Amino acid sequence: MRRLVIPAAALVSLGTWGGGAAQAQSLAPDWSRIEAETLEHYQALVRLDTSNPPGNETRAANYLRDVLEREGIAVEMFALDPERANLVARLPGSGARRPLLLMGHTDVVTVDPTRWTHPPFGAVREGGYVYGRGTLDDKDNLTASLMMMLTLKRLGVPLDREVIFLAEAGEEGTTRWGIDFMVAEHFDRIDAEFCLAEGGSVTRESSAVRYASIGTLEKIPRAVELIARGPAGHASVPLLTNPVARLSIAVGAVAQWQPPIRLNETTTEFFRRVGPISPPNDARSVADLLSGQPARVDAAIRYFQENVPGWAAILRTSASPTILQAGTRTNVIPSEARATIDVRLLPDDDPEEVLRQIREVVNDPAVEVRFVNPTGRPPGGSAIDTEAFRAIERAVSRHYQTVTLPSMGTGATDMAQLRAQRVQCYGIGPAIDREDGPLGFGSHSDQERILESELHRFVRFYWDIVNDLAARR
Ligand SMILES: [Zn+2]
């Protein structure tokens, strides 16, 4: 598709764009100006300390409100706690199609400043990177969403869909202030056909793009607690009922548990597409998995467990023991021992049925098995066969010249709550070097960083998706 290059300043000075003659495809932003402004907002947002807890997300919401209102974009603030506001901004569409929601979270995980080489809220630029808490999670998506709103408005792009921007609080473990509150109390302000948010990324290796992962659904985290109980006593007299021993056997059994594997639309398509771009051993195991022949499938599972644990994790419900609590003195058999298991359900699992299976695996009436919380994130996924997924695939080809892998996240994002309301949500993100995570530069790390050039490429990629989906046809 050919793009007409017109400086943004010229468009703005004409002032009347948005007429029927102006096709969105011919409205080309001035990218050098947009890059400078992207960096300005991005650095400003990283410099606002919105560590959660406590959050203080209103700092970021106020900044965004000021920027948006300066452009004449209507803004609403919704807060369950005045320090933890959510912001909603909207650009009107013709109503021909249902809205498009752009989402980013304003909170970040906490920091230990003594571990940081660069100040965590400094947004320092060095060697082509920007360093700081939130540079990858999620002030990149937040800034890109903001730039979409500003650029659509300035160019007067005529829209078939209303475009809504939600800057939400509390994503990092306290969703009641953010997405839960917005869905429960103000869903009419954010209801959309499609949503774009964090939960995807483009993977580079040795600076070359390998593939783009687009989040279409997520496993559902549920903490399960095992509690062994028995009489306390002097440890000089061993007891068969010793809760520490009973719990240890139960934890071992759960760690060994191999629930049946089950592929869904996303994971099937993921393996179909990832096979051909994988190194020979990985590719062979993917072929084994997809063969459906039991012996080859078993070999593939074992290979993944040893070599590509992330692929093994999306095949089935998983259980990782993570916390053990028991005993205070060497010579005392305690009356209780507890373990916490991080269970990740497949999206279509029945939680009660999984709990029943874990009880069966533990097979000890002295060990109670229960969910730590009565409810988890709601189930729900997004389809691959949609206008939005195809638009994302086209933009991936155009900007990254690589394959798009629909991906089921093993972690959780706030898209879960929206998918439960039948919003089709897709996780996207900028390109990241695979080498960066193990070197300690990943999200939530204490050297979190982004390549500036990839932030800018992400904004251009995002722009094409938004135009493809929302601009007047
Ligand atoms: Zn995040």
XYZ file of C-alpha atoms and ligand atoms in Angstrom:
474
model
C 0.000 0.000 0.000
C 1.445 3.344 -1.052
C 1.459 6.132 1.488
C 1.230 9.801 0.702
C 3.806 11.640 2.724
C 2.420 14.919 4.000
C 4.025 16.657 6.992
C 1.712 16.466 9.987
C 2.093 20.197 10.581
C 0.641 20.926 7.149
C -2.325 18.668 7.811
C -3.008 20.260 11.143
C -2.826 23.777 9.724
C -5.438 22.901 7.079
C -7.645 21.961 9.947
C -10.478 20.350 8.003
C -9.266 16.829 7.487
C -11.842 14.248 8.283
C -13.908 14.968 5.177
C -14.986 12.050 3.018
C -12.253 12.657 0.473
C -9.488 12.043 2.986
C -8.917 8.313 2.972
C -7.191 7.167 6.132
C -4.645 5.237 4.122
C -3.396 8.424 2.561
C -2.922 10.203 5.880
C 0.697 9.621 6.689
C 2.045 10.802 10.002
C 5.302 12.738 10.265
C 7.323 9.984 11.871
C 10.336 12.009 12.922
C 8.100 14.349 14.907
C 6.164 11.425 16.307
C 9.360 9.704 17.426
C 10.495 12.776 19.327
C 7.119 13.117 21.005
C 6.867 9.387 21.758
C 10.158 9.543 23.591
C 9.104 12.664 25.485
C 5.867 11.082 26.811
C 7.519 7.727 27.396
C 10.304 9.199 29.507
C 7.841 11.385 31.402
C 5.652 8.360 32.219
C 8.605 6.191 33.289
C 9.755 9.041 35.565
C 6.427 9.010 37.431
C 6.878 6.507 40.260
C 3.766 4.339 40.086
C 5.197 1.348 41.963
C 2.452 -0.957 43.092
C 2.074 -1.118 46.057
C 0.994 1.563 46.686
C 0.409 2.443 43.016
C -0.286 6.182 42.981
C -1.461 5.657 39.406
C -3.331 8.971 39.514
C 0.067 10.596 38.808
C 0.160 8.917 35.417
C -3.562 9.421 34.791
C -3.193 13.174 35.447
C -0.267 13.402 33.041
C -2.208 11.594 30.320
C -5.312 13.719 30.961
C -3.332 16.936 30.536
C -1.750 15.749 27.279
C -5.048 14.491 25.841
C -7.096 17.509 26.876
C -4.528 19.830 25.322
C -5.397 18.151 22.019
C -9.108 18.511 22.656
C -9.663 14.822 23.357
C -12.410 14.118 25.898
C -11.227 12.354 29.043
C -13.011 10.694 31.970
C -11.414 9.585 35.222
C -12.780 6.688 37.282
C -11.333 5.956 40.696
C -12.268 3.590 43.489
C -9.424 5.214 45.448
C -8.505 8.832 44.554
C -4.802 7.919 44.326
C -5.508 5.072 41.907
C -7.463 6.589 39.043
C -8.226 4.915 35.720
C -8.442 7.128 32.648
C -10.720 6.676 29.655
C -10.413 8.808 26.512
C -12.342 8.407 23.282
C -12.328 9.486 19.676
C -15.751 9.298 18.053
C -16.425 6.973 15.133
C -19.284 6.874 12.650
C -20.753 3.908 14.494
C -20.540 1.735 11.376
C -18.601 -0.800 13.404
C -18.198 -1.469 17.136
C -15.407 0.282 19.111
C -11.726 -0.561 19.312
C -10.167 -0.403 22.802
C -6.476 0.396 23.332
C -5.288 -0.509 26.817
C -2.168 0.008 28.900
C -1.576 -0.230 32.633
C -0.083 2.669 34.540
C 1.275 0.795 37.577
C 4.629 -0.978 37.736
C 6.110 -3.549 40.095
C 8.201 -2.280 42.998
C 11.976 -1.765 42.848
C 14.959 -2.225 45.094
C 16.863 0.941 44.066
C 20.150 -0.399 45.466
C 20.145 -3.081 42.769
C 19.750 -0.692 39.870
C 22.704 0.599 37.885
C 20.522 3.331 36.369
C 17.982 5.076 38.599
C 14.750 3.046 38.286
C 12.634 6.127 37.590
C 15.238 8.033 35.607
C 14.335 6.878 32.072
C 18.036 7.233 31.275
C 19.011 6.839 27.602
C 22.223 4.962 27.015
C 23.604 2.998 24.088
C 20.323 3.001 22.185
C 18.290 1.834 25.197
C 16.013 3.522 27.701
C 16.389 2.110 31.217
C 13.794 2.145 33.968
C 10.973 0.355 35.743
C 8.062 -0.024 33.370
C 10.072 0.476 30.172
C 8.838 -2.960 29.018
C 5.874 -3.384 31.351
C 3.785 -1.500 30.498
C 4.722 2.090 29.769
C 5.572 1.025 26.218
C 1.989 -0.026 25.422
C 0.706 2.909 27.463
C 2.739 5.431 25.453
C 1.969 3.772 22.121
C -1.775 3.913 22.904
C -1.456 7.594 23.795
C 0.374 8.292 20.524
C -2.430 6.561 18.596
C -5.021 8.875 20.141
C -2.956 12.023 19.510
C -2.079 11.089 15.945
C -5.586 9.989 14.935
C -6.944 13.237 16.323
C -4.338 15.507 14.696
C -4.659 13.891 11.295
C -8.433 13.909 11.626
C -8.605 10.300 10.493
C -12.268 9.533 9.810
C -13.227 6.528 11.915
C -15.730 3.739 11.396
C -15.132 2.644 14.961
C -14.934 4.730 18.071
C -11.384 4.391 19.424
C -11.206 4.167 23.229
C -8.056 4.447 25.328
C -8.045 2.889 28.796
C -5.083 3.644 31.066
C -5.750 1.318 33.949
C -4.470 1.070 37.495
C -3.638 -1.975 39.573
C -2.679 -4.544 36.934
C 0.260 -5.813 38.971
C -1.724 -7.962 41.366
C -4.397 -5.515 42.570
C -6.989 -5.616 39.816
C -9.797 -4.512 42.110
C -8.620 -0.889 41.677
C -8.374 -1.251 37.912
C -9.868 -3.691 35.462
C -12.240 -5.382 37.944
C -13.650 -2.002 38.945
C -13.900 -0.805 35.348
C -15.642 -3.976 34.174
C -18.009 -4.095 37.166
C -18.924 -0.394 37.351
C -18.102 1.274 34.028
C -18.096 -1.409 31.379
C -20.322 0.728 29.137
C -17.412 3.210 28.846
C -14.921 0.603 27.572
C -17.096 -1.994 25.823
C -15.570 -2.826 22.441
C -15.448 -5.444 19.722
C -11.660 -5.624 19.831
C -8.991 -4.708 22.372
C -5.222 -4.353 21.999
C -3.041 -4.584 25.123
C 0.159 -6.066 26.535
C 0.718 -9.817 26.360
C 2.580 -10.175 23.066
C 6.013 -9.353 21.746
C 8.375 -9.716 18.843
C 11.400 -11.895 19.556
C 14.840 -11.008 18.191
C 17.938 -13.152 18.350
C 21.375 -11.729 17.541
C 19.511 -8.545 16.589
C 17.475 -10.365 13.901
C 13.701 -10.715 14.210
C 12.666 -14.364 14.662
C 8.893 -14.237 15.149
C 6.020 -12.217 16.571
C 3.935 -13.646 19.416
C 0.369 -12.353 19.619
C -1.492 -13.163 22.817
C -4.903 -14.660 22.111
C -5.637 -16.468 25.362
C -4.136 -17.224 28.740
C -3.888 -19.979 31.239
C -5.672 -19.266 34.505
C -3.508 -19.062 37.629
C -5.001 -20.677 40.757
C -3.005 -21.134 43.935
C -3.694 -24.495 45.572
C -2.807 -25.178 49.177
C -1.917 -28.593 50.632
C -2.299 -28.777 54.412
C -1.125 -31.889 56.274
C -2.292 -32.261 59.851
C -1.459 -34.721 62.651
C -0.635 -34.865 66.338
C 2.419 -32.894 67.480
C 5.048 -34.732 69.483
C 8.669 -35.222 70.500
C 10.760 -35.876 67.410
C 12.735 -38.556 69.256
C 9.682 -40.783 68.684
C 8.919 -40.931 64.945
C 5.224 -40.860 64.045
C 3.647 -42.252 60.876
C 1.312 -39.253 61.027
C 4.186 -36.698 60.912
C 2.682 -33.835 58.838
C 6.086 -32.823 57.434
C 6.627 -36.318 56.012
C 3.040 -36.643 54.741
C 3.194 -33.237 53.104
C 6.547 -34.021 51.453
C 5.109 -37.128 49.819
C 2.041 -35.162 48.670
C 4.157 -32.345 47.208
C 6.361 -34.870 45.418
C 3.314 -36.568 43.918
C 1.864 -33.264 42.676
C 5.210 -32.247 41.165
C 5.303 -35.553 39.265
C 1.692 -35.254 38.117
C 1.283 -35.383 34.341
C -2.268 -34.328 33.444
C -3.392 -35.250 29.916
C -2.233 -32.871 27.191
C -4.840 -30.878 25.326
C -4.310 -28.521 22.403
C -6.726 -25.722 21.513
C -7.094 -23.509 18.412
C -4.268 -21.177 19.502
C -1.757 -23.805 20.620
C -2.414 -26.025 17.593
C -1.790 -23.107 15.253
C 1.203 -22.011 17.344
C 2.923 -25.386 16.928
C 1.999 -25.574 13.222
C 3.674 -22.240 12.609
C 6.618 -22.519 14.994
C 7.826 -25.885 13.662
C 9.086 -24.618 10.309
C 11.050 -21.737 11.877
C 12.657 -23.820 14.657
C 16.103 -25.462 14.900
C 16.068 -29.094 13.622
C 15.690 -30.875 16.992
C 12.858 -28.600 18.101
C 11.186 -28.898 14.705
C 11.353 -32.704 14.834
C 9.694 -32.725 18.255
C 6.978 -30.380 17.058
C 6.293 -32.786 14.181
C 6.159 -35.631 16.737
C 3.653 -33.695 18.826
C 1.408 -32.947 15.855
C 1.640 -36.538 14.534
C -0.946 -37.675 17.076
C 0.897 -41.005 17.450
C 1.093 -41.722 21.200
C 4.757 -42.829 21.334
C 5.923 -39.838 19.274
C 3.758 -37.447 21.300
C 5.280 -38.794 24.545
C 8.775 -38.319 23.133
C 7.894 -34.746 22.173
C 6.589 -33.957 25.657
C 9.780 -35.297 27.267
C 11.903 -33.316 24.821
C 9.973 -30.104 25.556
C 10.189 -30.636 29.323
C 13.961 -30.897 29.114
C 14.705 -28.425 26.344
C 11.795 -26.015 25.804
C 9.876 -25.888 29.114
C 7.772 -22.984 27.886
C 6.292 -25.237 25.186
C 5.679 -28.063 27.656
C 3.795 -25.593 29.849
C 1.165 -24.793 27.200
C 0.298 -28.438 26.551
C -1.524 -29.099 29.791
C -2.632 -27.871 33.195
C 0.538 -27.378 35.215
C 1.435 -27.484 38.917
C 4.637 -26.004 40.411
C 5.193 -26.290 44.179
C 6.521 -22.913 45.335
C 6.083 -22.382 49.100
C 6.669 -24.761 52.033
C 5.858 -23.872 55.634
C 6.432 -26.284 58.512
C 8.174 -26.706 61.813
C 9.976 -24.419 64.255
C 12.363 -26.684 66.188
C 14.480 -29.703 65.374
C 13.003 -31.817 68.159
C 9.322 -31.000 67.651
C 7.051 -32.790 65.197
C 4.667 -29.958 64.233
C 0.932 -30.495 64.081
C 0.636 -28.873 60.665
C 2.631 -28.452 57.452
C 1.579 -26.410 54.420
C 2.583 -26.171 50.795
C 1.433 -23.783 48.092
C 1.216 -25.022 44.529
C 1.086 -22.598 41.603
C -1.490 -24.260 39.358
C -2.102 -22.926 35.846
C -5.375 -24.151 34.392
C -6.030 -24.509 30.698
C -8.654 -21.932 29.689
C -11.383 -24.570 29.320
C -10.593 -26.466 32.527
C -13.266 -26.976 35.174
C -11.452 -25.776 38.335
C -13.366 -28.137 40.640
C -12.500 -31.085 38.448
C -8.791 -30.121 38.559
C -8.968 -29.886 42.351
C -10.563 -33.338 42.435
C -7.694 -34.708 40.311
C -5.087 -33.166 42.618
C -6.801 -34.802 45.618
C -6.618 -38.100 43.759
C -2.899 -37.590 43.070
C -2.220 -36.697 46.727
C -4.277 -39.698 47.821
C -3.975 -38.983 51.548
C -6.998 -38.070 53.693
C -4.639 -36.391 56.203
C -3.749 -33.790 53.559
C -6.374 -31.185 52.787
C -6.318 -29.852 49.209
C -8.030 -26.537 48.515
C -7.886 -23.368 46.433
C -6.326 -20.451 48.336
C -8.940 -18.089 46.816
C -12.499 -19.167 46.066
C -12.448 -17.666 42.567
C -9.854 -17.031 39.865
C -9.628 -14.938 36.732
C -12.511 -15.680 34.403
C -11.917 -17.998 31.436
C -12.176 -16.808 27.845
C -10.079 -16.521 24.723
C -9.936 -14.682 21.446
C -10.346 -16.228 18.040
C -7.686 -16.298 15.356
C -10.180 -16.051 12.545
C -11.036 -12.381 13.092
C -10.545 -9.102 11.292
C -8.318 -7.945 14.174
C -5.984 -10.928 14.121
C -5.629 -10.624 10.345
C -4.864 -6.900 10.672
C -2.158 -7.692 13.233
C -0.686 -10.378 10.964
C -0.542 -7.940 8.054
C 1.206 -5.343 10.218
C 3.673 -7.962 11.482
C 4.589 -8.840 7.883
C 4.934 -5.204 6.937
C 7.035 -4.012 9.869
C 8.887 -7.119 11.022
C 8.852 -9.353 7.903
C 8.270 -12.410 10.071
C 5.739 -15.055 11.041
C 2.914 -14.346 13.505
C 2.487 -16.935 16.242
C -0.849 -16.922 18.072
C 0.137 -17.496 21.672
C -1.432 -18.761 24.868
C 0.201 -16.957 27.781
C 1.165 -18.957 30.849
C 0.960 -15.709 32.818
C -2.105 -13.534 33.240
C -3.053 -10.082 31.997
C -6.086 -7.868 32.432
C -7.334 -9.009 29.041
C -8.872 -11.990 30.872
C -11.587 -9.823 32.423
C -12.428 -8.278 29.042
C -12.445 -11.595 27.213
C -14.944 -12.817 29.790
C -17.167 -9.953 28.518
C -16.691 -11.228 24.960
C -14.259 -8.492 23.915
C -11.788 -10.072 21.478
C -8.418 -9.093 22.964
C -4.980 -9.404 21.419
C -1.679 -8.994 23.221
C 0.996 -7.097 21.309
C 4.350 -5.612 22.239
C 7.643 -4.291 20.913
C 10.606 -6.385 19.825
C 12.854 -7.692 22.579
C 16.181 -9.492 22.301
C 15.875 -13.061 23.525
C 19.353 -12.668 25.078
C 18.155 -9.766 27.246
C 16.008 -11.755 29.712
C 18.734 -14.163 30.916
C 21.155 -11.218 31.143
C 18.823 -9.522 33.613
C 17.324 -6.827 31.384
C 13.774 -8.186 31.133
C 10.499 -6.843 32.475
C 10.280 -6.858 36.285
C 14.118 -7.099 36.393
C 16.286 -4.454 38.016
C 17.806 -3.392 34.697
C 14.541 -3.235 32.741
C 15.165 -1.626 29.370
C 13.888 -1.191 25.852
C 15.615 -0.526 22.562
C 14.565 2.961 21.529
C 14.439 1.986 17.872
C 12.071 -0.864 18.740
C 9.790 1.425 20.717
C 9.460 3.555 17.588
C 8.937 0.558 15.307
C 6.220 -0.633 17.708
C 4.403 2.695 17.416
C 4.459 2.472 13.606
C 3.264 -1.155 13.753
C 0.493 -0.174 16.172
C -0.535 2.686 13.899
C -1.107 0.362 10.965
C -3.227 -2.006 13.047
C -5.373 0.796 14.438
C -5.870 2.342 10.995
C -6.629 -1.004 9.425
C -9.258 -1.741 12.066
C -10.813 1.623 12.796
C -10.345 4.010 9.878
C -13.246 4.606 7.526
C -13.414 2.083 4.705
Zn 2.171 -5.703 32.527
